[in-house]
Short mmCIF file of C-alpha atoms in Angstrom, two decimals:
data_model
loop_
_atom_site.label_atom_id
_atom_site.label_comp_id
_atom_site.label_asym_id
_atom_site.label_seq_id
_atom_site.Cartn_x
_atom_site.Cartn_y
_atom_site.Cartn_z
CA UNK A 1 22.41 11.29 23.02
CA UNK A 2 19.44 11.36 24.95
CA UNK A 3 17.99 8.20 25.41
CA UNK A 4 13.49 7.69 25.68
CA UNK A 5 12.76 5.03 27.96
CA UNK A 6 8.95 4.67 27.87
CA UNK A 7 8.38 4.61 24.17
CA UNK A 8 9.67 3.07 20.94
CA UNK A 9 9.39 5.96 18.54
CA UNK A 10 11.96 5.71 16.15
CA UNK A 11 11.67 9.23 15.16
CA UNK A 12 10.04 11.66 17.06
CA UNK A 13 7.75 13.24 15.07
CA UNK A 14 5.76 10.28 15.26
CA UNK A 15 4.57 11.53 18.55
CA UNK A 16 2.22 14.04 16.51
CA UNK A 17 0.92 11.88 13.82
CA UNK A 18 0.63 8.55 15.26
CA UNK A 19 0.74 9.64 19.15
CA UNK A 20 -1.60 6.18 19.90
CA UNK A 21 0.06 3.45 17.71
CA UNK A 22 0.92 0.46 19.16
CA UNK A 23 4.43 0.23 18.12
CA UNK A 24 5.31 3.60 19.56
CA UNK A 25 5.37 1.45 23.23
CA UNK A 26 7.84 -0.57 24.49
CA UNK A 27 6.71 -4.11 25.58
CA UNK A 28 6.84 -5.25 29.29
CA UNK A 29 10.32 -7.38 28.19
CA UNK A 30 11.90 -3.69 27.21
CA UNK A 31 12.17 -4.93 23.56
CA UNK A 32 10.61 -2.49 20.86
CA UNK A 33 9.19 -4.36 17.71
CA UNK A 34 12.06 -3.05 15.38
CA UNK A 35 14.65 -4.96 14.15
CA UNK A 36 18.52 -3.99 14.33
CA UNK A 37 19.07 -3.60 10.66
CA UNK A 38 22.46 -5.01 10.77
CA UNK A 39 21.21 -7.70 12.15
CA UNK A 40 18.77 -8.55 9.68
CA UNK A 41 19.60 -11.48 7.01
CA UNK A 42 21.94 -9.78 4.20
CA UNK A 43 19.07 -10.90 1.81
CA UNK A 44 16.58 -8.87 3.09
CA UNK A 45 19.12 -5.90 3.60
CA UNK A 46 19.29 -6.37 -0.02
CA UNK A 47 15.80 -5.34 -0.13
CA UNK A 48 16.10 -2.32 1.90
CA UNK A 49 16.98 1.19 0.39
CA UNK A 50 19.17 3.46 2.47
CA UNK A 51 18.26 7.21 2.00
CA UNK A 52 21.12 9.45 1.64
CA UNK A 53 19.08 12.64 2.68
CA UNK A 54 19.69 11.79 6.24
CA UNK A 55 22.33 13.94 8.05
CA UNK A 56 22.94 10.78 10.68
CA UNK A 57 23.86 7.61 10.22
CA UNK A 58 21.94 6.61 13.24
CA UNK A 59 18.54 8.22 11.16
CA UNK A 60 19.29 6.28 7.96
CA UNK A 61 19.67 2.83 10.36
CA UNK A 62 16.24 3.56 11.97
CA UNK A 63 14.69 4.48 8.95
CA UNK A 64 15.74 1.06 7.73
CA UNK A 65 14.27 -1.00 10.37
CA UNK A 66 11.23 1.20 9.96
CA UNK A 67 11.31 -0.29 6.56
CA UNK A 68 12.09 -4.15 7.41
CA UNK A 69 9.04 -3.72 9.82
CA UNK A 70 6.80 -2.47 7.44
CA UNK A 71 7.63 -4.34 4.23
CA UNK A 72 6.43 -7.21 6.24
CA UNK A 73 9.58 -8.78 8.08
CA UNK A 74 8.55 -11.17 10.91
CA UNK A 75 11.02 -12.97 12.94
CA UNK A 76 13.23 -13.06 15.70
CA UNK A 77 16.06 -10.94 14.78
CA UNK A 78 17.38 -8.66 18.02
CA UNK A 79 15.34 -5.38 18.11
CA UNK A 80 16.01 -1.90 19.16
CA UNK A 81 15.63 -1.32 22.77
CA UNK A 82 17.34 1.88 23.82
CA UNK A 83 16.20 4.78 21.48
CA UNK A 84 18.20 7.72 20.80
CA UNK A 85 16.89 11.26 19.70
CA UNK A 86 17.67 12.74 16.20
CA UNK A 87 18.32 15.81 14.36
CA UNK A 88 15.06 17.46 13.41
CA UNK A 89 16.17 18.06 10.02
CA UNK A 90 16.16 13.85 10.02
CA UNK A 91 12.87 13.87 11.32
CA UNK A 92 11.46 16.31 8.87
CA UNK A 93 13.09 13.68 5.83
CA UNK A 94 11.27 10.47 7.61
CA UNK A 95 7.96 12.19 7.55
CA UNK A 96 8.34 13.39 4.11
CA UNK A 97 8.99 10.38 2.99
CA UNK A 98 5.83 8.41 4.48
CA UNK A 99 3.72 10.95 5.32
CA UNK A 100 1.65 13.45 3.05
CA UNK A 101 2.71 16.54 2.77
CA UNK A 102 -0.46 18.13 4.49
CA UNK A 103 0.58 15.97 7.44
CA UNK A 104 4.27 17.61 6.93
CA UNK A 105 2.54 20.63 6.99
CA UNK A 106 0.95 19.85 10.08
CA UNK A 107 3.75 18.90 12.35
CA UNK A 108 5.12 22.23 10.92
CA UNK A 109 2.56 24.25 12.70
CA UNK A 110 1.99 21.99 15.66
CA UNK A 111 5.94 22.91 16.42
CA UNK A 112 5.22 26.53 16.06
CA UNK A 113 2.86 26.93 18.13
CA UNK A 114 4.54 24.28 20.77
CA UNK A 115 7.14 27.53 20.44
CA UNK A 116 9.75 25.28 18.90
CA UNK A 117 12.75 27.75 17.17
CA UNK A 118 11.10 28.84 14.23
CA UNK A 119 14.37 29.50 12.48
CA UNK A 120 15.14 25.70 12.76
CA UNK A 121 12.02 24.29 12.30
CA UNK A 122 11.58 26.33 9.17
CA UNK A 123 14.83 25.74 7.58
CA UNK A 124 14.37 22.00 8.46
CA UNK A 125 11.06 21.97 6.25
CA UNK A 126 12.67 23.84 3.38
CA UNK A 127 15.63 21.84 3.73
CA UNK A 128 14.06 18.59 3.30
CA UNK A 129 11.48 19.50 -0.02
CA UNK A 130 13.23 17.37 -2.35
CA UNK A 131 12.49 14.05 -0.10
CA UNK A 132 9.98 12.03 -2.36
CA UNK A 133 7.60 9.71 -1.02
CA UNK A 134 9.05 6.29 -0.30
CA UNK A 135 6.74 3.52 -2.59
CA UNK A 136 8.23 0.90 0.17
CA UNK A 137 4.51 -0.59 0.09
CA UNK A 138 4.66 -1.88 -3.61
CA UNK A 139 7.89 -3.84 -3.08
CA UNK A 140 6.85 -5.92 0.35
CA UNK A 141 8.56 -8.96 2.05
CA UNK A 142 7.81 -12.23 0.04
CA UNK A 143 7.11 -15.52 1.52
CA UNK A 144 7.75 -17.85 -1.14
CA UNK A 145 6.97 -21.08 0.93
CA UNK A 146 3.92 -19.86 1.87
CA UNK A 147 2.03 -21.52 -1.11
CA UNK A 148 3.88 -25.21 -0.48
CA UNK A 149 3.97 -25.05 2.71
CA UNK A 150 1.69 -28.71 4.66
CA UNK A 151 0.83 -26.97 7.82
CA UNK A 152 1.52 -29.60 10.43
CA UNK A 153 -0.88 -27.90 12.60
CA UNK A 154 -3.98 -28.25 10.34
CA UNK A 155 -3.25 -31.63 9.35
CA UNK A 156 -3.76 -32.38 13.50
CA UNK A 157 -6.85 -30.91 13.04
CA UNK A 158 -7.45 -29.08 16.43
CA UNK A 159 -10.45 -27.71 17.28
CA UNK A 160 -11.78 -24.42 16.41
CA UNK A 161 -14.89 -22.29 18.12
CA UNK A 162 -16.19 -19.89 15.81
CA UNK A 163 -17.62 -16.78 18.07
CA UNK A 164 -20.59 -14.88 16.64
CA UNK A 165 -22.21 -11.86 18.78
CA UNK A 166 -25.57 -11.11 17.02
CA UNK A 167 -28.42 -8.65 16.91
CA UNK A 168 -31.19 -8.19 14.86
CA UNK A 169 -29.37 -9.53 11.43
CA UNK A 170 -31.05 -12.87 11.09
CA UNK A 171 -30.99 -11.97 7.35
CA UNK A 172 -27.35 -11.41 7.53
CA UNK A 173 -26.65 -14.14 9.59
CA UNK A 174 -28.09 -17.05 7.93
CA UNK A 175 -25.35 -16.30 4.95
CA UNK A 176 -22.74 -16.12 7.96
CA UNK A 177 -23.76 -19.75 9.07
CA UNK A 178 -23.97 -21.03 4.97
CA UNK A 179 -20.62 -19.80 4.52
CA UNK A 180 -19.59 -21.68 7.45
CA UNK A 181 -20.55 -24.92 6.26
CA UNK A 182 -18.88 -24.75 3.19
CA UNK A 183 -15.54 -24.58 5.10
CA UNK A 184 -12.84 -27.43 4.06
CA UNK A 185 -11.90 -27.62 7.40
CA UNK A 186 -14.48 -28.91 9.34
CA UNK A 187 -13.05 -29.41 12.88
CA UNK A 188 -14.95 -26.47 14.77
CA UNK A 189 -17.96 -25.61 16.45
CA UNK A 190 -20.05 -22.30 16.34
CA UNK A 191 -21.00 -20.47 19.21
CA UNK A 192 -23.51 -18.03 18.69
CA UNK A 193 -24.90 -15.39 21.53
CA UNK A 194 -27.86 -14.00 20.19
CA UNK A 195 -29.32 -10.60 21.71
CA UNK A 196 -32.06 -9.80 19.31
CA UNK A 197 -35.71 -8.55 20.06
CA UNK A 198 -37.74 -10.96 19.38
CA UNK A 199 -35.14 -13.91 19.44
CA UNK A 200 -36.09 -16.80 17.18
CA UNK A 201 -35.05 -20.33 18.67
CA UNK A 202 -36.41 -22.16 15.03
CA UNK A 203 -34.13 -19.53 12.58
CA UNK A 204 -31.27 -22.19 14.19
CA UNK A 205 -32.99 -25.33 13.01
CA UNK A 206 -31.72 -27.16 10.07
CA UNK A 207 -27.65 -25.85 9.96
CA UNK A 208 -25.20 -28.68 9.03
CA UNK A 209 -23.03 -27.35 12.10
CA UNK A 210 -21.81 -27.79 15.53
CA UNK A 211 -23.76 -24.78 16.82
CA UNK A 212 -24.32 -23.55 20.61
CA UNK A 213 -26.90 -20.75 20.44
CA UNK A 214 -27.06 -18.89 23.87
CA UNK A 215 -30.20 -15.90 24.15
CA UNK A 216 -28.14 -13.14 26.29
CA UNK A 217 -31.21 -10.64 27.10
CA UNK A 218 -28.96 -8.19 27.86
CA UNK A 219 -27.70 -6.25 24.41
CA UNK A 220 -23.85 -6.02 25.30
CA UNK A 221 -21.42 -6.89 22.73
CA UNK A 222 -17.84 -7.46 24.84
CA UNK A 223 -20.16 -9.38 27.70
CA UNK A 224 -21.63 -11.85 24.18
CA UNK A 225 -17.97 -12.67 23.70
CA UNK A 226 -16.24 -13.07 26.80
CA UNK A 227 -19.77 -15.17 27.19
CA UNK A 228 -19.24 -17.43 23.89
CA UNK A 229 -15.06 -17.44 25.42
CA UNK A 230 -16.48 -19.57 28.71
CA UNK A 231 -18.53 -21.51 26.85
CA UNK A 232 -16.00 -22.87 23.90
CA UNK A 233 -14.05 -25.92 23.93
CA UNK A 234 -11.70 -25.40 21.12
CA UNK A 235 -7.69 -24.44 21.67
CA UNK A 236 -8.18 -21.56 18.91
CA UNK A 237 -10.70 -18.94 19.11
CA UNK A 238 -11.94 -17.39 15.55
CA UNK A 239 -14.26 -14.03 16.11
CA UNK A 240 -16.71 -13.16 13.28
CA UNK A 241 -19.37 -10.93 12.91
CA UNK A 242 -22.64 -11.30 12.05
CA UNK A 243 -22.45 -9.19 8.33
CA UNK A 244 -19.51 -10.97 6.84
CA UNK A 245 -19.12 -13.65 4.13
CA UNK A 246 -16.16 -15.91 3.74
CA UNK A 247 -14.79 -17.95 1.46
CA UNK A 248 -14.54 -21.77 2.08
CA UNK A 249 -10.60 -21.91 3.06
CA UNK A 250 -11.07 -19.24 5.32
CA UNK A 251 -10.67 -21.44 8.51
CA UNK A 252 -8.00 -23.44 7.29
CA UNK A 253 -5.49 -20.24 5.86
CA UNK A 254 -5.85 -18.77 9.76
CA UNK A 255 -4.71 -21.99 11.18
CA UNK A 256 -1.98 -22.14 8.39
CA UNK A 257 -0.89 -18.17 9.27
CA UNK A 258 -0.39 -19.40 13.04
CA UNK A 259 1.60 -22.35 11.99
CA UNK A 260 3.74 -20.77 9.45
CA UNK A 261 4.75 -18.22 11.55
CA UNK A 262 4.82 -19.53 14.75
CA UNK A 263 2.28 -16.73 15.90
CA UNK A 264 -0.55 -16.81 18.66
CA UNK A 265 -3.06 -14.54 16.62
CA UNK A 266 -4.09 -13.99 13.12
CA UNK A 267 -6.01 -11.43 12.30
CA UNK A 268 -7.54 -11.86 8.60
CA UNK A 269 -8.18 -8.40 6.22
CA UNK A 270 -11.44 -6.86 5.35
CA UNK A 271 -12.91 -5.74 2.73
CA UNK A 272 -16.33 -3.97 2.00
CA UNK A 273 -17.32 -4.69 -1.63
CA UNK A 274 -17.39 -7.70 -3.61
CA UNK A 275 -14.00 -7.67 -5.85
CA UNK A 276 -12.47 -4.58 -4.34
CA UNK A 277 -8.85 -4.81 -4.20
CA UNK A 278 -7.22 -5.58 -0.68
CA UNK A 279 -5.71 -2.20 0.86
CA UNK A 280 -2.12 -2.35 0.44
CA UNK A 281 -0.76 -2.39 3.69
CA UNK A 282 -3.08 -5.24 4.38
CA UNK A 283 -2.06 -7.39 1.10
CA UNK A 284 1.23 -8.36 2.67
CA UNK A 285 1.74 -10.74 5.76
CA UNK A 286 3.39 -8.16 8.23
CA UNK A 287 3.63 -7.99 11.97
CA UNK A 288 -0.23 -6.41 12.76
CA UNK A 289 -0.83 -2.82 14.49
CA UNK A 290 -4.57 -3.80 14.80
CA UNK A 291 -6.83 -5.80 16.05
CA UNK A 292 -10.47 -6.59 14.47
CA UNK A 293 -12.87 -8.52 16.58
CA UNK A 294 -14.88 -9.24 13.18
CA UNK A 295 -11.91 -11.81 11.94
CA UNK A 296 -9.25 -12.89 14.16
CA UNK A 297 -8.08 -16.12 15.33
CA UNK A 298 -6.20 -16.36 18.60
CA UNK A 299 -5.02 -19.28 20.63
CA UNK A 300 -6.80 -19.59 23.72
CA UNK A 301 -4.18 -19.74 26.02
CA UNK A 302 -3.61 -16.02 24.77
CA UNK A 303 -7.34 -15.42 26.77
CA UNK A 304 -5.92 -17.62 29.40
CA UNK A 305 -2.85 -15.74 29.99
CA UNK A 306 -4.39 -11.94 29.23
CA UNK A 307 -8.01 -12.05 30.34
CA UNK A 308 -10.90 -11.55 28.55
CA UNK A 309 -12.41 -8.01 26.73
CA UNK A 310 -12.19 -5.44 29.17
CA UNK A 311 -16.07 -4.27 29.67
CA UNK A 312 -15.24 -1.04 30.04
CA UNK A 313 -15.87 -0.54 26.64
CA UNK A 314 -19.79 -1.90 26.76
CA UNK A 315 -22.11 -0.02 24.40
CA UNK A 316 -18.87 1.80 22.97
CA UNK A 317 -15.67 1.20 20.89
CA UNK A 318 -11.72 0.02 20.82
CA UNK A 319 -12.68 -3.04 22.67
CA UNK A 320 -10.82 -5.15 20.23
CA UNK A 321 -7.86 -2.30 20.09
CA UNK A 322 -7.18 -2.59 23.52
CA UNK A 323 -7.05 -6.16 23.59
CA UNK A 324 -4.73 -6.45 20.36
CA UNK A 325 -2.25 -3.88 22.50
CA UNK A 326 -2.58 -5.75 25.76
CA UNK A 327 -1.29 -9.02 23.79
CA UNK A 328 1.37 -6.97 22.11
CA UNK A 329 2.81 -5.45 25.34
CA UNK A 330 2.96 -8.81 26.50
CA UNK A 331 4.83 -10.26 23.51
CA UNK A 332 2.59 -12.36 21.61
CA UNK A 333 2.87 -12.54 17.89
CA UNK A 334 -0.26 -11.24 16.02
CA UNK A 335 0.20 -11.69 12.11
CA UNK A 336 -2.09 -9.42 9.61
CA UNK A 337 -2.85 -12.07 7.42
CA UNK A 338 -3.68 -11.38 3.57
CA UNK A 339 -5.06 -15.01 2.65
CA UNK A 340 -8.09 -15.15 5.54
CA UNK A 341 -10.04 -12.50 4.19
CA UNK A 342 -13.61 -11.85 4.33
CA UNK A 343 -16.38 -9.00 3.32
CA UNK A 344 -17.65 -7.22 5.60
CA UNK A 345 -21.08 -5.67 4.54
CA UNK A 346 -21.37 -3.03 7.27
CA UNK A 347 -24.81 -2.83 7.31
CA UNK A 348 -27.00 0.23 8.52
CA UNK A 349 -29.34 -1.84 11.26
CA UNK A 350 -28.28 -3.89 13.97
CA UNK A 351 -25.17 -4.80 15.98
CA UNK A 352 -23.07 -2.00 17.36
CA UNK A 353 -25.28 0.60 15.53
CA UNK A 354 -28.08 -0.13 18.03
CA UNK A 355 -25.80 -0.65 21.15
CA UNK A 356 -24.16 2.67 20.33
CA UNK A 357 -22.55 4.47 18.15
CA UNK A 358 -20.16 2.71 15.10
CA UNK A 359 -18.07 5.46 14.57
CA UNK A 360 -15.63 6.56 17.18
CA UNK A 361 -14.62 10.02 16.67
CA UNK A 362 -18.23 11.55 15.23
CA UNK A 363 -21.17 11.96 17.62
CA UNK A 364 -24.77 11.19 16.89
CA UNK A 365 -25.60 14.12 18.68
CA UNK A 366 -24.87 17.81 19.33
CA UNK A 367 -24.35 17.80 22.74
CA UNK A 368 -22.34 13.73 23.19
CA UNK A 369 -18.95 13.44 23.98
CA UNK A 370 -16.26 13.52 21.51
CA UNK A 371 -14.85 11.36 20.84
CA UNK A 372 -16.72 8.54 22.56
CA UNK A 373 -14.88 7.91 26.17
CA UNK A 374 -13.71 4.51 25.97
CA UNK A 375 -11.59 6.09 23.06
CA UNK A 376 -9.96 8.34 25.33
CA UNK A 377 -9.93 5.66 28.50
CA UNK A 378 -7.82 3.34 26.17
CA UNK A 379 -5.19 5.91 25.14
CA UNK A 380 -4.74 7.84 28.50
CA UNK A 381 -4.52 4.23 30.01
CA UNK A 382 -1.77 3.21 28.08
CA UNK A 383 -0.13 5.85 26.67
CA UNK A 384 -0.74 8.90 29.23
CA UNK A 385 -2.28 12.11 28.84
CA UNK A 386 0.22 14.01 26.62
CA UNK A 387 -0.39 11.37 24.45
CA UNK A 388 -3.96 11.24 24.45
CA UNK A 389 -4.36 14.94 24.03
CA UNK A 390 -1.48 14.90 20.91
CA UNK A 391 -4.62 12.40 19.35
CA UNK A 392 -7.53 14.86 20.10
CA UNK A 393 -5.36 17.24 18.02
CA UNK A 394 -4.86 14.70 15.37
CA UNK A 395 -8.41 13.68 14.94
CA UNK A 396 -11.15 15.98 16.33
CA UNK A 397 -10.82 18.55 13.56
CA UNK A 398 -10.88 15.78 10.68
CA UNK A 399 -13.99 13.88 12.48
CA UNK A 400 -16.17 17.43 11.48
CA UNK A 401 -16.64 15.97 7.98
CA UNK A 402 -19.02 12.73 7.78
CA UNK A 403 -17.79 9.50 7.94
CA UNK A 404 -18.42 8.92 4.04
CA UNK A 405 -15.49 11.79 3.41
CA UNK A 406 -12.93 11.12 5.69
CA UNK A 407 -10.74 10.00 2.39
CA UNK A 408 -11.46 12.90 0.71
CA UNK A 409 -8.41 15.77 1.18
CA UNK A 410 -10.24 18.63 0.23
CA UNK A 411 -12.94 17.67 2.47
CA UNK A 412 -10.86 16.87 5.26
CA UNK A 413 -9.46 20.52 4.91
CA UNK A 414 -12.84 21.86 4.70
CA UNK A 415 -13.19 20.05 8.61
CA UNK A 416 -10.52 21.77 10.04
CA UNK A 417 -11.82 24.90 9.00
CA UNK A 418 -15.35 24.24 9.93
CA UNK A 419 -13.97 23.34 13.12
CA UNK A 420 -12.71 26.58 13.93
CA UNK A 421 -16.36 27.86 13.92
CA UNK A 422 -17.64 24.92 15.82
CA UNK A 423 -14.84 25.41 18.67
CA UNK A 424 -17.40 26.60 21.51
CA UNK A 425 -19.01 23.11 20.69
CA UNK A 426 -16.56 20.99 19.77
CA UNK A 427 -14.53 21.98 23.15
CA UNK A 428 -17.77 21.00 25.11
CA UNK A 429 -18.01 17.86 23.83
CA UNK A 430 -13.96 16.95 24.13
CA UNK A 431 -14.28 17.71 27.77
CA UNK A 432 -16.99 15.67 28.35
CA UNK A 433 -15.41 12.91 27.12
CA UNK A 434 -12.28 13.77 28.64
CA UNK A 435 -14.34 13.94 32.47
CA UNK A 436 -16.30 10.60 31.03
CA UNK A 437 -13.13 9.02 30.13
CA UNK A 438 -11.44 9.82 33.72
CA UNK A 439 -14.57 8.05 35.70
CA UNK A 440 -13.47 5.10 33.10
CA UNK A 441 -9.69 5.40 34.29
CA UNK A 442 -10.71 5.56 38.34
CA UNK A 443 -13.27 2.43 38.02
CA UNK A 444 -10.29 1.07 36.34
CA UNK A 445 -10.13 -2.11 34.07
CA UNK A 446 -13.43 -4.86 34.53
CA UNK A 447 -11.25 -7.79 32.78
CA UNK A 448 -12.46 -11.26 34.12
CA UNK A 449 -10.24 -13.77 34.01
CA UNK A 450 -10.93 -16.67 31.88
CA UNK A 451 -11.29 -19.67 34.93
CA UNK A 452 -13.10 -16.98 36.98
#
């Protein structure tokens, strides 16, 4: 069998729907993420449903793993290193089974057109149209001494430096620091680096914290961290933004995630309305695929090792993506962690919506680039240009629709086809951020160290 060195894709079809993911690179040890199944406690095997519409054996193994990994197993069980291709019929059951069938539909096509046999790929599809959808995310992992467990690290009480970036949410903000001193652990400081027009020294009067304020005059939102980074004095870093609300164990069930699992980062879930229930691949502690600037803690000797943000992504996006890959490659353990929640109010003034533009993939104007070139800098940086351009396919047509329907199916079919009217345009604006993106790439990386 032929073996892929550079990548961890259990099944190759993942190249066309998730061509950017994190876990579809190897790290710089040569280990993928993926556990060997067999290797896995017989407990959790237990747990684990094997799908007899696989033709291989070596298909139904992967797809197992691919279930371990998801269903939230974390530990250090050997993983799958050397990678072996599949039957396509065994690809066409994996997607099927966690993958909608307009995405199925997709990979059809894309194959076609890539002038793949038609007679196989179509008797592959038709093959595998009794595969049902796996509902592997309502029966995750449990952690059962999660809720007993005395976290030996909290009880030492180390210090914590809560980083804030702000601009122009004063309003916002003053909830951010109230929430903040109704924390029950109170071992941290607050460093805030405030950018807005007309800063206001007395708003920072009268807080019951530890708080640095620092004016940066200069509106850049990866410089305000790597800024507030210098300046802290804790051994864990916790990132916020300046339009979230937390509850008062927030602090304290981050330091407990890193503990529990012996893990360098953990990065907390979002939400966006008061009561609305926790996405379901978020409920579950799992190994993360994400990073999110806006609620993360991370040890600082991860920044010492690593770097700080790379400023290559000033005034744009995927900052915090490309430095939740760069501590994957390089084997740290970053925990999506259900219990440090907050809301995030995404408000329509301020922050990143003044620097630039919030969404990645949909331009404010006609003639910008699409998407925004720090979003193609990160994936033809790490993941090369076949890669990248596998993504444009993935996401330019679905980016037509506004942000506000990007859940909505028939809507997102609606893009496609608008697309094809808009391709004069739409092509203009994908090269320009494709010759953007390549001044990015020749400049190369502006990471600072952390003594620097």
């Amino acid at each position: 069998m032929k073996l892929q060195k550079t990548g961890s894709m259990l099944f190759e079809f993942l190249k066309y729907l998730q061509p950017t993911h994190y876990f579809s690179l190897l790290k710089r040890n040569g280990e993928s993420v993926f556990p060997v199944f067999k290797a896995l406690p017989e407990a959790l095997q237990a747990q684990l449903e094997p799908d007899g519409h696989y033709t291989s054996a070596l298909a139904r193994d992967y797809d197992l793993s691919w279930q371990a990994l998801h269903k939230g197993y974390i530990g250090d069980t050997a993983t799958i290193v050397q990678i072996a291709s599949l039957p396509v019929v065994d690809n066409y059951v994996f997607i099927r089974k966690y993958f909608s069938p307009f995405w199925v539909l997709y990979v059809l096509l894309y194959r076609l057109l890539s002038f793949k046999s038609p007679l196989r790929e179509l008797s592959a599809y038709f093959k595998t149209r009794g595969v049902q959808r796996s509902a592997y995310l309502n029966t995750p992992f449990k952690y059962p001494e999660w809720d007993t467990f005395e976290s030996t690290l909290v009880a030492s009480a180390p210090k914590v430096s809560v980083i804030i970036p702000t601009l122009n949410r004063y309003a916002y903000l003053k909830d951010v620091l109230r929430d903040l001193e109704q924390q029950d652990y109170t071992h941290f400081e607050v460093l805030v680096v405030d950018q807005s027009t007309p800063f206001q020294a007395a708003f920072y009067e009268g807080y019951d914290l530890d708080l640095d304020v620092v004016y940066q005059e200069e509106q850049a939102l990866w410089l305000a961290r790597n800024t507030a980074i210098r300046r802290s004095t804790g051994d864990y870093l916790l990132l916020f933004d300046d339009d979230s609300r937390v509850s008062s164990d927030w602090i304290r069930n981050h330091l407990k995630c890193i503990d529990f699992f012996k893990a360098s980062l953990s990065s907390g879930v979002s939400i966006s309305k008061v009561g609305a229930k926790v996405p379901e691949h978020y409920a579950f502690f799992r190994v993360s695929d994400q990073l999110d600037t806006g609620n993360v803690l991370i040890k600082k000797s991860v920044f010492k090792t690593l770097g700080l943000f790379d400023r290559q992504f000033e005034q744009q996006r995927m900052g915090d993506g490309e430095y939740g890959l760069r501590a994957y490659l390089h084997g740290f353990l970053n925990v999506s962690n259900p219990y440090a929640k907050r809301l995030h109010l995404k408000v329509n003034s301020g922050g990143l919506r003044t620097m630039g533009s919030w969404d990645a993939f949909r331009t404010k104007h006609w003639l910008s680039p699409r998407p925004i070139p720090s979003v193609l800098y990160l994936f033809r940086g790490y993941y090369g240009n076949a890669a990248a351009k596998r993504a444009l396919w993935r996401t330019i047509p679905l980016s037509i629709m506004p942000y506000q329907f990007k859940t909505h199916k028939g809507l997102q079919i609606i893009g496609v086809f608008v697309s094809l009217f808009l391709i004069p345009l739409v092509l203009y604006q994908v090269f320009k951020s494709w010759r953007l993106s390549s001044e990015k790439l020749k400049t190369g990386a502006r990471i600072e160290r952390l003594g620097d």
